[in-house]
GROMACS .gro file of C-alpha atoms in nm:
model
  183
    1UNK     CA    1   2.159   0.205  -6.885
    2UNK     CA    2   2.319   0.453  -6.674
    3UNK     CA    3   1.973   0.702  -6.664
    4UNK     CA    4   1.849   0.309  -6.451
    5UNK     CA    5   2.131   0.335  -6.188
    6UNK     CA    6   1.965   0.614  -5.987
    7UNK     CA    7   1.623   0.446  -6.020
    8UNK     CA    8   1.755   0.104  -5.902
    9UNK     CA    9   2.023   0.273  -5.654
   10UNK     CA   10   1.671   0.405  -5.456
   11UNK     CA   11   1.469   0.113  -5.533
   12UNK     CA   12   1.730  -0.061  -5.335
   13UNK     CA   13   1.762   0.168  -5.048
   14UNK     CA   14   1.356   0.173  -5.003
   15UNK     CA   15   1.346  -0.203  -5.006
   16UNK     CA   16   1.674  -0.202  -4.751
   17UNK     CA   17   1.469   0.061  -4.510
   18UNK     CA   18   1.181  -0.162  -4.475
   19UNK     CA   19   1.378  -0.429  -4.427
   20UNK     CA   20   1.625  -0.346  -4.204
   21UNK     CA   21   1.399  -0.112  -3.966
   22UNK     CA   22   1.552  -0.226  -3.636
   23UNK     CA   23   1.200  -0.411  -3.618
   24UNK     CA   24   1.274  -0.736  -3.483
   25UNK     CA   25   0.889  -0.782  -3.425
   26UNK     CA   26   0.687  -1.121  -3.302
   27UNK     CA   27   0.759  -1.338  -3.591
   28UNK     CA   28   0.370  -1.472  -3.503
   29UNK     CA   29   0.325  -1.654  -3.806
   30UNK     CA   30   0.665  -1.826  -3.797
   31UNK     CA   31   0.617  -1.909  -3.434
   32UNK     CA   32   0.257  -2.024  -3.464
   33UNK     CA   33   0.400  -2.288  -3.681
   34UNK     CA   34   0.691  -2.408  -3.473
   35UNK     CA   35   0.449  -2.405  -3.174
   36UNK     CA   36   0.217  -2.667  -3.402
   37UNK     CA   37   0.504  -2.864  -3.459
   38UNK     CA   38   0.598  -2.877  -3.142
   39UNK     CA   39   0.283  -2.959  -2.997
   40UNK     CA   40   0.302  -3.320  -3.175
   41UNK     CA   41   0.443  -3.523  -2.886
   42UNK     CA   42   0.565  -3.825  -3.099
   43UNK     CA   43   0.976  -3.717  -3.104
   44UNK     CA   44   0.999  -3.924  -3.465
   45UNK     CA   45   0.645  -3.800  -3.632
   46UNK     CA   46   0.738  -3.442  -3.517
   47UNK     CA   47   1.089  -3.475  -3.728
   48UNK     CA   48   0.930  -3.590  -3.996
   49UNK     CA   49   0.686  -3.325  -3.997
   50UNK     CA   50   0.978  -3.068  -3.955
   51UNK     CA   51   1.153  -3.231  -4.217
   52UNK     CA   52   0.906  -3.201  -4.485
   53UNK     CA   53   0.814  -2.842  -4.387
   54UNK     CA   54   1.154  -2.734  -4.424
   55UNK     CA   55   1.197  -2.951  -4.747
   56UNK     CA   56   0.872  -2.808  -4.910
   57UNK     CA   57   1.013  -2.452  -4.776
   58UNK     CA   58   0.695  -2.375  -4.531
   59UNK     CA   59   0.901  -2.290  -4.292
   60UNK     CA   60   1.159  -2.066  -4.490
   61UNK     CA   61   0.829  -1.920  -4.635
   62UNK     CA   62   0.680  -1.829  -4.314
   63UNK     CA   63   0.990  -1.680  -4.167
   64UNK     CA   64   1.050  -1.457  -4.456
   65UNK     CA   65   0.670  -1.338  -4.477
   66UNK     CA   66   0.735  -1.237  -4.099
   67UNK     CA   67   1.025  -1.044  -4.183
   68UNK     CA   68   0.922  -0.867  -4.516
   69UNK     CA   69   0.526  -0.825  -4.454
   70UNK     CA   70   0.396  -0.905  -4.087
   71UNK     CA   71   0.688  -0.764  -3.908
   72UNK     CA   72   0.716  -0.443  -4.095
   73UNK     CA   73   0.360  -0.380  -4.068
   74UNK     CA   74   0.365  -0.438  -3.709
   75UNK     CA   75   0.647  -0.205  -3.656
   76UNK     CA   76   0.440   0.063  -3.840
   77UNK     CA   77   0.089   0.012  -3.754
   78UNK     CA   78   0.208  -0.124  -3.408
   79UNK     CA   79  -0.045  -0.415  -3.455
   80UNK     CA   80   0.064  -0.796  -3.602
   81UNK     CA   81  -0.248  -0.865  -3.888
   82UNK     CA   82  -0.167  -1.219  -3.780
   83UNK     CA   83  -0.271  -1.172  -3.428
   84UNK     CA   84  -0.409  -1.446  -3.232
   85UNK     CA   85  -0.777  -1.486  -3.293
   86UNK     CA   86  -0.930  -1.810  -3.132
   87UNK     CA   87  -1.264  -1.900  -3.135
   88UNK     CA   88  -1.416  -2.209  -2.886
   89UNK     CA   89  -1.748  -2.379  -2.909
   90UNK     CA   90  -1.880  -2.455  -2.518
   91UNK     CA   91  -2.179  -2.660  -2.453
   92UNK     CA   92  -2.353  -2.564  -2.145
   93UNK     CA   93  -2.725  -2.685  -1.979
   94UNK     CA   94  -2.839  -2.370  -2.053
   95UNK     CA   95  -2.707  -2.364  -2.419
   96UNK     CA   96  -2.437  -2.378  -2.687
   97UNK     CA   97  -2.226  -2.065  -2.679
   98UNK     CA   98  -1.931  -1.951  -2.887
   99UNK     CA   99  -1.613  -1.778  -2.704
  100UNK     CA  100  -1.378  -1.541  -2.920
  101UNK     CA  101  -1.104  -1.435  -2.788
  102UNK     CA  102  -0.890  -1.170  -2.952
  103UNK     CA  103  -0.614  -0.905  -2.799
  104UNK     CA  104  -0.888  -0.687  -2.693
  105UNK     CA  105  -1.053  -0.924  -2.501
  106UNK     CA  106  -1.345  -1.203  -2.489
  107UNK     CA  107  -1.686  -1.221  -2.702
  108UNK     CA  108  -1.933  -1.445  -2.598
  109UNK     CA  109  -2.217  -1.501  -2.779
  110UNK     CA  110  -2.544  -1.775  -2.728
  111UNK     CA  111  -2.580  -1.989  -3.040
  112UNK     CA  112  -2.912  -1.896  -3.253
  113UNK     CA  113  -2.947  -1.492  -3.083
  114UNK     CA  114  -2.781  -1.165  -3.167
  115UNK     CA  115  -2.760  -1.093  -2.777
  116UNK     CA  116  -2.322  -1.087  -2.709
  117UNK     CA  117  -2.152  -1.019  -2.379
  118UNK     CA  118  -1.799  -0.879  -2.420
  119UNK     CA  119  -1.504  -0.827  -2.171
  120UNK     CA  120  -1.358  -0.567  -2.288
  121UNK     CA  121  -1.016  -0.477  -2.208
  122UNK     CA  122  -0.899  -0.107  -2.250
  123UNK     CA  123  -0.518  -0.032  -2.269
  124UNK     CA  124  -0.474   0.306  -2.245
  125UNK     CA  125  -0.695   0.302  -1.911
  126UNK     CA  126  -0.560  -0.059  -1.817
  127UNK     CA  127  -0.924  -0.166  -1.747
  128UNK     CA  128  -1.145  -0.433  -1.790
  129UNK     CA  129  -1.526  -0.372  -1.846
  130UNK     CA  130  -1.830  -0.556  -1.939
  131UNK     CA  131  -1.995  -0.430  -2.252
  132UNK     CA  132  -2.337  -0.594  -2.314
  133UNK     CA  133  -2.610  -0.451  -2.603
  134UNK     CA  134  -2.737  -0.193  -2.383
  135UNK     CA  135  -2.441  -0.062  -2.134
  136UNK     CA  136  -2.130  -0.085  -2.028
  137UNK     CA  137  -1.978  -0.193  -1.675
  138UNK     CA  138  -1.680  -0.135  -1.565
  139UNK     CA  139  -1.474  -0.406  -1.357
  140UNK     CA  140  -1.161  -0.331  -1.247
  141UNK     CA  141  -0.837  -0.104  -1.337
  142UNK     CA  142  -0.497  -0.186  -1.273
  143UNK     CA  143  -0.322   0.066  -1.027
  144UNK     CA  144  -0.014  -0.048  -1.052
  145UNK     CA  145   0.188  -0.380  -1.078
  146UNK     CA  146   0.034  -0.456  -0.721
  147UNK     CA  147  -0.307  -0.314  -0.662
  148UNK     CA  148  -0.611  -0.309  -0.915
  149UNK     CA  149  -0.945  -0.106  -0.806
  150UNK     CA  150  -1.245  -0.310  -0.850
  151UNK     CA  151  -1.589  -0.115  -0.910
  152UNK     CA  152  -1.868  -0.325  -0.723
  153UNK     CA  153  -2.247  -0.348  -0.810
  154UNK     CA  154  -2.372  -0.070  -0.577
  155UNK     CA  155  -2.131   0.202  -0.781
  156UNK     CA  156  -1.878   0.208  -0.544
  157UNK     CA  157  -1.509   0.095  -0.568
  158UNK     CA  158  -1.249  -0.108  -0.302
  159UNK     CA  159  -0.861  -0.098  -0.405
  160UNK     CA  160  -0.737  -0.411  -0.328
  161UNK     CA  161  -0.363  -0.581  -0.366
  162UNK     CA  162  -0.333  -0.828  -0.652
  163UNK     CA  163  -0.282  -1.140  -0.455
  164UNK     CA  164  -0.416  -1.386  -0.225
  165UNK     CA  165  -0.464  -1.139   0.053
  166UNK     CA  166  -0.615  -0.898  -0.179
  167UNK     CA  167  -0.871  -1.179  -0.288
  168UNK     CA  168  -0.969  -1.246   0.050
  169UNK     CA  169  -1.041  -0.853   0.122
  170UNK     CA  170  -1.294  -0.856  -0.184
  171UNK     CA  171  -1.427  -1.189  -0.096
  172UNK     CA  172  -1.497  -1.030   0.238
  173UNK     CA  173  -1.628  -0.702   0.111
  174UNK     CA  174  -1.853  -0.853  -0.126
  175UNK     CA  175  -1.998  -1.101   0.132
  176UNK     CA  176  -2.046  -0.784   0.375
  177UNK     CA  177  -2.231  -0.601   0.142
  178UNK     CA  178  -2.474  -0.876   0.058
  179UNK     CA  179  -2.553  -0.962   0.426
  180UNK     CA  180  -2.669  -0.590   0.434
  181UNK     CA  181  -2.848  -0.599   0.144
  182UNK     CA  182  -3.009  -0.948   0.255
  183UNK     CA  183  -3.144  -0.686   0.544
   0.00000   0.00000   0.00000
């Protein structure tokens, strides 16, 4: 018995590390949930609902997978594996397309062809581009917390501030540059 206590005296140390990383993390999955429930706008169904998720534990089951499994991966890898995915269905004249949106960005794809158009967005660069089959564009890159450069179609770039004013510059450049090209 005693040749066990060192074994279980680390055992419980490992588990007590991972659990008690200083990673207070997202809690996505346990937060998706509540977010459901709160999205029912009936005051009495949503209690119910709350009641029976709490009384079949879902909710003490989601909470603890967030802090044992999601959470500690996220503090490690630095990425929640329940990360918000979402996928919409849009039906257009000129087709039926499928949106997916993810942390990196957008995916759009025409239902019934392999052809996708992506917006890309790149962190470390704090950019958005346009990535199609064959190239890709870049759109615009944050500056700072008030300006963002914007790369037009002729390969050039205007910084402009991020607000109304700054809208109205690029509206203004881009109309510019078409009358001249209209020439």
């Amino acid at each position: 018995m005693r040749k066990n206590v060192p074994i279980m005296v680390t055992a419980m140390i490992l588990s007590l590390s991972i659990l008690l990383s200083s990673c207070i993390g997202s809690f996505s999955l346990y937060n998706k949930l509540l977010t459901w429930n709160k999205s029912i706008e009936d005051p009495w169904v949503n209690e119910l609902i709350f009641a029976v998720l709490c009384i079949i534990p879902v909710y003490p089951i989601a909470w603890l997978t967030d802090v044992v499994v999601l959470n500690s991966i996220e503090f490690w890898t630095g990425e929640n594996p329940c990360c918000d995915i979402q996928i919409k269905k849009v039906n257009t004249k000129d087709g039926h397309f499928t949106i997916t949106t993810d942390a990196n960005g957008y995916k759009i794809q025409k239902e019934g062809t392999e052809e996708t158009v992506e917006f890309h967005f790149n962190k470390e660069e704090n950019s958005w581009s346009l990535e199609t089959m064959n190239e890709t564009i870049p759109l615009l890159q944050f500056v700072d917390n008030h300006q963002a450069k914007v790369f037009l179609a002729d390969g050039s770039s205007l910084t402009v501030s991020i607000d109304q004013a700054g809208l109205l510059a690029l509206k203004q450049a881009l109309e510019t540059k078409a009358l001249f090209a209209a020439k």
